[in-house]
């Protein structure tokens, strides 16, 4: 009897088809996933601080979660805080996703802490017309540190940067030279000296050159598929952007200056509320920035001394103390970011623009002369309308009069000159004459 193969083959084909059918979506999914490969891009500009470290760590966490091919860290930094730099480096070293540091745009640099972060990256790249280097510890005026302290700081930094460079197979001798001798090189020099791995004109060029490279991480070797990959930019949060703005030394300086002026305006016009509130907010923001910028507190003290001198001049209604206040303000402004102790290799040199110091000093002097003129006008108005009422009025000495000082008459403070001998603070006085120049002549009031 002849077997009927037709139905059997048909049945077998149907079984195979049904078995393969569930695998078809997986094949399409695999193809789609490969075509939708993406890289996460972070941008680190300016000082390296706690909030920038938080941003970079958050970005790497997100890249690990969303399956990015790599993280591109676009960087242009003069340096920053050692602790923040260390936090970024530790996260890079323990990342599941390859980290590519790309010094860009043209004209950018990686100085101080930026050199260490570049050495830690799985791939180091630079755009044309950029530079890297200058990680030598210096003093507050940019001078070379001598002695045991210099050796201690330098040796620690050298050990750190050599370990990073050797782990990535880069030029550890140059990295040491950047710390010991503050050398700085161009992108072309960095490539020829094997300080970096490649140069790229743009992100697209960088992704094309990264494609197919095998990258070793702590979690194994990964081959990058970055050619034509989708670029996913991870931005700073609004709070991180805000902190980034106020930690500019010029902005922090303006906040300190405006905050003190606003508080003095509130002092002059109690109950106005708005100047006082504005002053408190500005000062809180200024001291928040100082936590990152590490100011010279002697400079802050000189600025506070300037405020005290200006206020004192408003009381005595003269000009000599204002001159001293202006000098103290200028000196404090110059010293504000000149550290008393040597800076670490991660920190850049920080200073306030001389033009900004000139503008703020002129603003301070203008403000206090305006306030002084307003005070004089008010007192002259009171004199013209109440001179007769002041004569024979009784008041209290607010300070010792020997012979000049301050007295309180009709609930107002006046400059006064004692007649007939010194008068102690707290004694009763009697006005005998109002003289030109807003000054009272007083004598000790008879007891009883």
XYZ file of C-alpha atoms in Angstrom:
448
model
C 0.000 0.000 0.000
C 1.403 3.396 -0.961
C 1.905 5.966 1.773
C 0.403 9.375 1.362
C 3.290 11.777 1.996
C 1.507 14.980 1.058
C -0.580 15.393 4.213
C 2.354 14.316 6.397
C 4.701 16.931 4.937
C 2.004 19.548 5.201
C 1.432 18.697 8.837
C 5.170 18.756 9.567
C 5.546 22.142 7.870
C 2.705 23.518 9.949
C 4.314 22.320 13.171
C 7.661 23.914 12.232
C 5.923 27.151 11.285
C 4.084 27.294 14.605
C 7.336 26.602 16.463
C 9.281 29.338 14.674
C 6.499 31.930 14.723
C 7.101 33.088 18.347
C 10.773 33.728 17.546
C 10.022 36.208 14.747
C 9.166 39.142 17.066
C 12.374 38.499 18.987
C 14.393 38.775 15.794
C 12.689 42.059 14.916
C 13.129 43.307 18.469
C 16.838 42.510 18.346
C 17.223 44.356 15.054
C 15.227 47.319 16.359
C 17.249 47.466 19.585
C 20.460 47.493 17.590
C 19.178 50.289 15.353
C 18.042 52.285 18.414
C 21.402 52.202 20.192
C 21.939 55.443 22.077
C 24.529 57.310 24.100
C 23.816 59.552 27.079
C 25.575 62.926 26.955
C 26.418 65.013 30.037
C 27.876 68.532 30.010
C 30.281 69.617 32.748
C 31.311 73.263 32.441
C 32.946 75.438 35.098
C 33.924 74.595 38.665
C 33.715 71.008 39.874
C 31.611 71.179 43.027
C 29.227 68.955 45.023
C 26.296 69.750 42.735
C 28.298 68.922 39.578
C 29.397 65.633 41.140
C 25.750 64.905 41.947
C 24.821 65.657 38.322
C 27.505 63.369 36.870
C 26.664 60.526 39.258
C 22.955 60.889 38.463
C 23.738 60.808 34.733
C 25.808 57.628 34.991
C 23.083 55.986 37.081
C 20.543 56.870 34.380
C 22.802 55.492 31.632
C 23.128 52.177 33.434
C 19.363 52.030 33.880
C 18.444 52.849 30.267
C 21.078 50.617 28.654
C 23.162 53.319 26.986
C 26.100 52.238 24.837
C 28.285 54.820 26.581
C 28.243 58.061 28.550
C 29.858 61.042 26.819
C 31.006 63.585 29.421
C 31.591 66.867 27.587
C 33.970 68.816 29.807
C 35.392 72.328 30.042
C 36.671 72.988 33.557
C 39.455 74.871 35.350
C 39.208 72.394 38.252
C 37.360 72.258 41.548
C 36.962 70.641 44.936
C 38.987 67.533 45.747
C 36.077 65.700 47.415
C 33.765 66.328 44.454
C 36.480 65.245 42.017
C 36.995 62.039 43.989
C 33.245 61.311 43.962
C 33.166 61.629 40.162
C 36.272 59.475 39.704
C 34.943 56.707 41.961
C 31.667 56.614 40.025
C 33.524 56.445 36.698
C 35.769 53.625 37.892
C 32.778 51.568 39.043
C 30.493 52.270 36.083
C 28.933 49.401 34.129
C 28.710 51.734 31.119
C 31.897 52.958 29.385
C 32.614 56.615 30.215
C 34.088 58.836 27.504
C 35.484 62.211 28.621
C 35.417 64.627 25.686
C 37.143 67.995 26.219
C 35.070 70.339 24.100
C 34.155 72.833 22.573
C 37.107 74.418 20.833
C 38.913 76.644 23.295
C 37.955 74.431 26.247
C 40.399 73.058 28.786
C 40.756 70.381 31.416
C 42.751 71.909 34.237
C 43.537 70.704 37.752
C 40.688 68.350 38.743
C 39.772 68.023 35.063
C 43.098 66.273 34.390
C 42.383 63.633 37.039
C 38.861 63.004 35.706
C 40.199 62.666 32.148
C 42.763 60.110 33.290
C 39.995 58.100 35.010
C 37.788 57.825 31.901
C 37.590 54.615 29.869
C 38.157 56.744 26.757
C 39.752 60.219 26.746
C 39.092 62.471 23.760
C 39.701 66.120 22.893
C 38.403 68.533 20.295
C 40.897 70.608 18.292
C 42.169 73.845 19.894
C 41.731 72.557 23.446
C 44.303 71.938 26.170
C 44.887 69.794 29.221
C 47.234 70.059 32.203
C 48.372 72.423 34.982
C 47.556 70.402 38.091
C 50.398 71.657 40.319
C 49.605 72.751 43.914
C 50.219 76.486 44.426
C 49.886 79.105 47.138
C 47.223 81.759 47.441
C 49.077 84.211 45.198
C 49.996 81.558 42.620
C 53.454 81.098 44.115
C 55.232 77.758 44.377
C 54.855 76.040 47.747
C 58.102 75.071 49.409
C 59.038 72.608 52.137
C 57.369 69.569 53.651
C 53.804 70.737 52.936
C 54.531 71.033 49.221
C 56.103 67.577 49.151
C 53.203 65.992 51.015
C 50.500 67.494 48.783
C 52.429 66.824 45.579
C 53.340 63.221 46.355
C 49.763 62.358 47.249
C 48.466 63.881 44.011
C 51.175 62.166 41.949
C 50.338 58.751 43.375
C 46.662 59.308 42.592
C 47.088 60.459 39.012
C 49.724 57.824 38.155
C 47.405 55.081 39.397
C 44.607 56.377 37.166
C 46.818 56.775 34.089
C 48.405 53.341 34.470
C 45.009 51.684 34.953
C 43.898 53.104 31.583
C 47.220 52.486 29.815
C 47.971 56.181 29.362
C 51.154 58.213 29.747
C 51.686 58.155 33.517
C 54.978 60.072 33.259
C 53.253 63.028 31.619
C 50.443 62.858 34.196
C 53.039 63.096 36.968
C 54.697 66.009 35.173
C 51.347 67.832 35.045
C 51.195 67.667 38.840
C 54.860 68.291 39.649
C 55.620 70.953 37.026
C 52.171 72.203 35.987
C 52.752 71.375 32.314
C 49.897 71.928 29.880
C 49.627 70.613 26.315
C 47.410 70.940 23.251
C 45.085 68.253 21.935
C 47.556 67.292 19.191
C 50.381 66.954 21.704
C 48.162 64.972 24.062
C 47.346 62.504 21.291
C 50.980 62.051 20.229
C 52.084 61.578 23.859
C 49.300 59.052 24.444
C 47.731 61.219 27.145
C 44.387 60.825 25.356
C 43.020 58.134 23.066
C 41.649 60.141 20.154
C 40.701 63.552 18.742
C 37.264 64.361 17.341
C 35.848 67.434 15.616
C 32.303 66.874 16.879
C 30.063 64.472 18.758
C 29.175 62.746 15.482
C 32.861 62.343 14.631
C 33.526 61.025 18.136
C 30.741 58.432 17.889
C 32.022 57.268 14.507
C 35.549 56.804 15.890
C 34.293 54.986 18.990
C 32.267 52.486 16.973
C 33.629 48.966 17.209
C 36.086 49.687 20.011
C 36.314 47.099 22.788
C 36.212 48.785 26.193
C 37.235 47.042 29.399
C 35.203 47.932 32.474
C 35.090 46.333 35.918
C 32.106 44.377 34.596
C 33.837 42.921 31.562
C 34.674 43.862 27.989
C 32.096 45.715 25.871
C 32.173 46.459 22.158
C 30.719 49.869 21.360
C 28.066 50.279 18.649
C 27.957 54.066 18.464
C 27.960 54.889 14.756
C 24.690 56.716 14.132
C 23.592 56.179 17.741
C 20.831 58.384 19.120
C 22.163 61.219 21.273
C 20.303 61.521 24.572
C 21.287 64.704 26.435
C 20.879 64.611 30.212
C 20.588 68.161 31.525
C 21.271 69.565 34.968
C 18.215 70.028 37.171
C 17.068 73.618 37.799
C 18.612 73.541 41.277
C 21.950 72.308 39.904
C 21.915 75.027 37.231
C 21.111 77.667 39.861
C 23.966 76.547 42.119
C 26.245 76.489 39.085
C 25.456 80.169 38.450
C 25.939 81.456 41.999
C 29.265 79.656 42.464
C 30.840 81.924 39.881
C 33.217 84.016 42.062
C 32.007 87.261 40.494
C 28.354 86.386 41.175
C 29.153 85.360 44.762
C 30.973 88.668 45.279
C 28.029 90.671 43.926
C 25.618 88.741 46.165
C 27.777 89.512 49.219
C 27.972 93.205 48.326
C 24.290 93.652 47.470
C 23.227 91.652 50.519
C 25.118 93.909 52.895
C 23.861 97.077 51.180
C 20.273 95.806 51.430
C 20.639 95.018 55.143
C 22.034 98.486 55.795
C 19.102 99.988 53.885
C 16.780 98.038 56.202
C 18.766 99.283 59.198
C 18.253 102.836 57.985
C 14.556 102.360 57.331
C 13.311 99.827 59.919
C 10.095 98.068 58.987
C 10.549 98.358 55.217
C 10.936 94.529 55.193
C 11.805 94.216 51.480
C 15.427 95.449 51.792
C 15.998 93.244 54.824
C 14.486 90.178 53.169
C 16.495 90.799 49.994
C 19.667 91.224 52.009
C 19.187 87.987 53.934
C 18.505 86.008 50.735
C 21.567 87.466 48.979
C 23.836 86.728 51.936
C 22.543 83.160 52.305
C 23.248 82.548 48.604
C 26.677 84.193 48.884
C 27.718 82.005 51.807
C 26.332 78.947 50.002
C 28.698 79.781 47.141
C 31.540 80.340 49.607
C 31.117 76.733 50.733
C 32.316 75.732 47.254
C 34.725 78.571 46.475
C 36.543 78.419 49.831
C 37.141 82.159 50.372
C 39.823 83.814 52.442
C 37.903 84.755 55.586
C 40.308 87.627 56.202
C 38.920 89.154 53.008
C 35.357 88.650 54.252
C 36.380 90.262 57.564
C 37.763 93.327 55.780
C 34.507 93.736 53.860
C 32.551 93.518 57.133
C 34.941 96.087 58.654
C 34.189 98.373 55.714
C 30.475 98.095 56.500
C 31.076 98.973 60.160
C 33.165 102.010 59.193
C 30.531 103.236 56.756
C 27.797 102.848 59.384
C 29.897 104.661 61.962
C 30.408 107.526 59.523
C 26.651 107.849 59.138
C 26.406 108.288 62.898
C 29.090 110.944 63.226
C 28.124 112.511 59.878
C 31.658 112.909 58.616
C 33.745 111.537 55.768
C 36.994 110.245 57.274
C 35.627 106.835 58.264
C 34.098 106.386 54.802
C 37.560 106.727 53.266
C 38.832 104.000 55.584
C 35.785 101.911 54.708
C 36.481 102.252 50.992
C 40.096 101.118 51.482
C 38.993 98.138 53.607
C 36.375 97.189 51.006
C 38.882 97.202 48.138
C 41.448 95.180 50.109
C 38.786 92.697 51.208
C 37.588 92.303 47.625
C 41.106 91.575 46.375
C 41.812 89.065 49.148
C 38.367 87.436 49.058
C 39.463 84.359 47.093
C 43.174 84.401 47.924
C 43.544 81.402 50.265
C 45.799 81.589 53.319
C 46.737 77.919 52.901
C 48.060 76.229 49.728
C 45.459 75.063 47.240
C 45.235 71.403 46.289
C 46.033 70.243 42.735
C 42.307 69.891 42.027
C 41.582 73.589 42.649
C 41.930 76.315 40.008
C 43.041 79.867 40.754
C 39.972 81.930 41.675
C 39.678 85.722 41.687
C 37.174 88.534 41.270
C 37.337 90.691 38.151
C 39.202 93.975 38.897
C 36.571 95.855 36.901
C 33.816 94.401 39.067
C 35.708 95.411 42.216
C 35.936 98.974 40.874
C 32.222 99.073 40.020
C 31.103 97.654 43.378
C 33.430 99.965 45.330
C 32.029 102.968 43.472
C 28.504 101.695 44.164
C 29.258 101.313 47.866
C 30.742 104.793 48.147
C 27.867 106.284 46.159
C 25.288 104.517 48.332
C 26.796 105.689 51.604
C 27.370 109.241 50.452
C 23.733 109.311 49.331
C 22.642 107.981 52.726
C 24.876 110.500 54.489
C 23.483 113.370 52.421
C 19.929 112.217 53.166
C 20.721 112.113 56.883
C 22.150 115.622 56.769
C 19.070 116.935 54.942
C 16.739 115.348 57.481
C 18.616 116.823 60.413
C 18.830 120.235 58.784
C 15.099 120.157 58.207
C 14.566 119.360 61.835
C 16.935 122.147 62.821
C 15.166 124.745 60.708
C 11.781 123.860 62.184
C 12.753 122.934 65.702
C 15.840 124.888 66.707
C 13.963 126.843 69.326
C 12.416 123.661 70.725
C 15.860 122.078 71.045
C 17.349 124.884 73.077
C 16.925 124.140 76.801
C 15.732 120.609 75.983
C 16.982 117.826 78.246
C 18.421 114.600 76.929
C 20.745 111.696 77.749
C 24.398 111.236 76.807
C 24.607 108.135 74.613
C 28.409 108.137 74.729
C 31.046 109.835 76.822
C 31.366 113.502 75.829
C 35.016 114.507 76.180
C 34.139 116.901 74.767
C 32.381 115.410 71.696
C 30.019 112.473 71.436
C 26.396 111.467 70.834
C 23.325 112.559 72.822
C 19.659 111.572 72.626
C 17.297 114.568 72.563
C 13.603 114.378 71.636
C 14.100 110.686 70.707
C 16.731 111.614 68.110
C 20.487 111.084 68.213
C 22.635 114.193 67.737
C 26.326 114.962 67.598
C 27.102 117.093 70.619
C 29.909 119.010 72.303
C 30.106 119.246 76.095
C 30.585 122.685 77.606
C 31.958 123.062 81.129
C 33.748 119.731 81.404
C 33.386 116.105 80.290
C 30.034 114.328 80.612
C 29.787 110.597 81.230
C 27.605 108.203 79.258
C 24.111 107.989 80.775
C 24.180 111.434 82.418
C 21.416 113.953 81.747
C 22.367 116.843 79.479
C 20.782 120.169 78.647
C 20.985 121.831 75.234
C 22.300 125.364 75.428
C 22.883 126.073 71.747
C 22.385 124.639 68.251
C 25.393 125.376 66.063
C 25.896 125.134 62.308
C 26.958 121.707 61.150
C 24.195 119.763 62.904
C 25.851 119.852 66.313
C 24.445 120.645 69.717
C 26.302 122.325 72.537
C 25.251 120.821 75.839
C 26.039 121.013 79.498
C 25.372 118.682 82.402
C 21.710 119.037 83.361
C 21.136 120.133 86.938
C 20.007 117.261 89.159
C 16.466 117.284 90.498
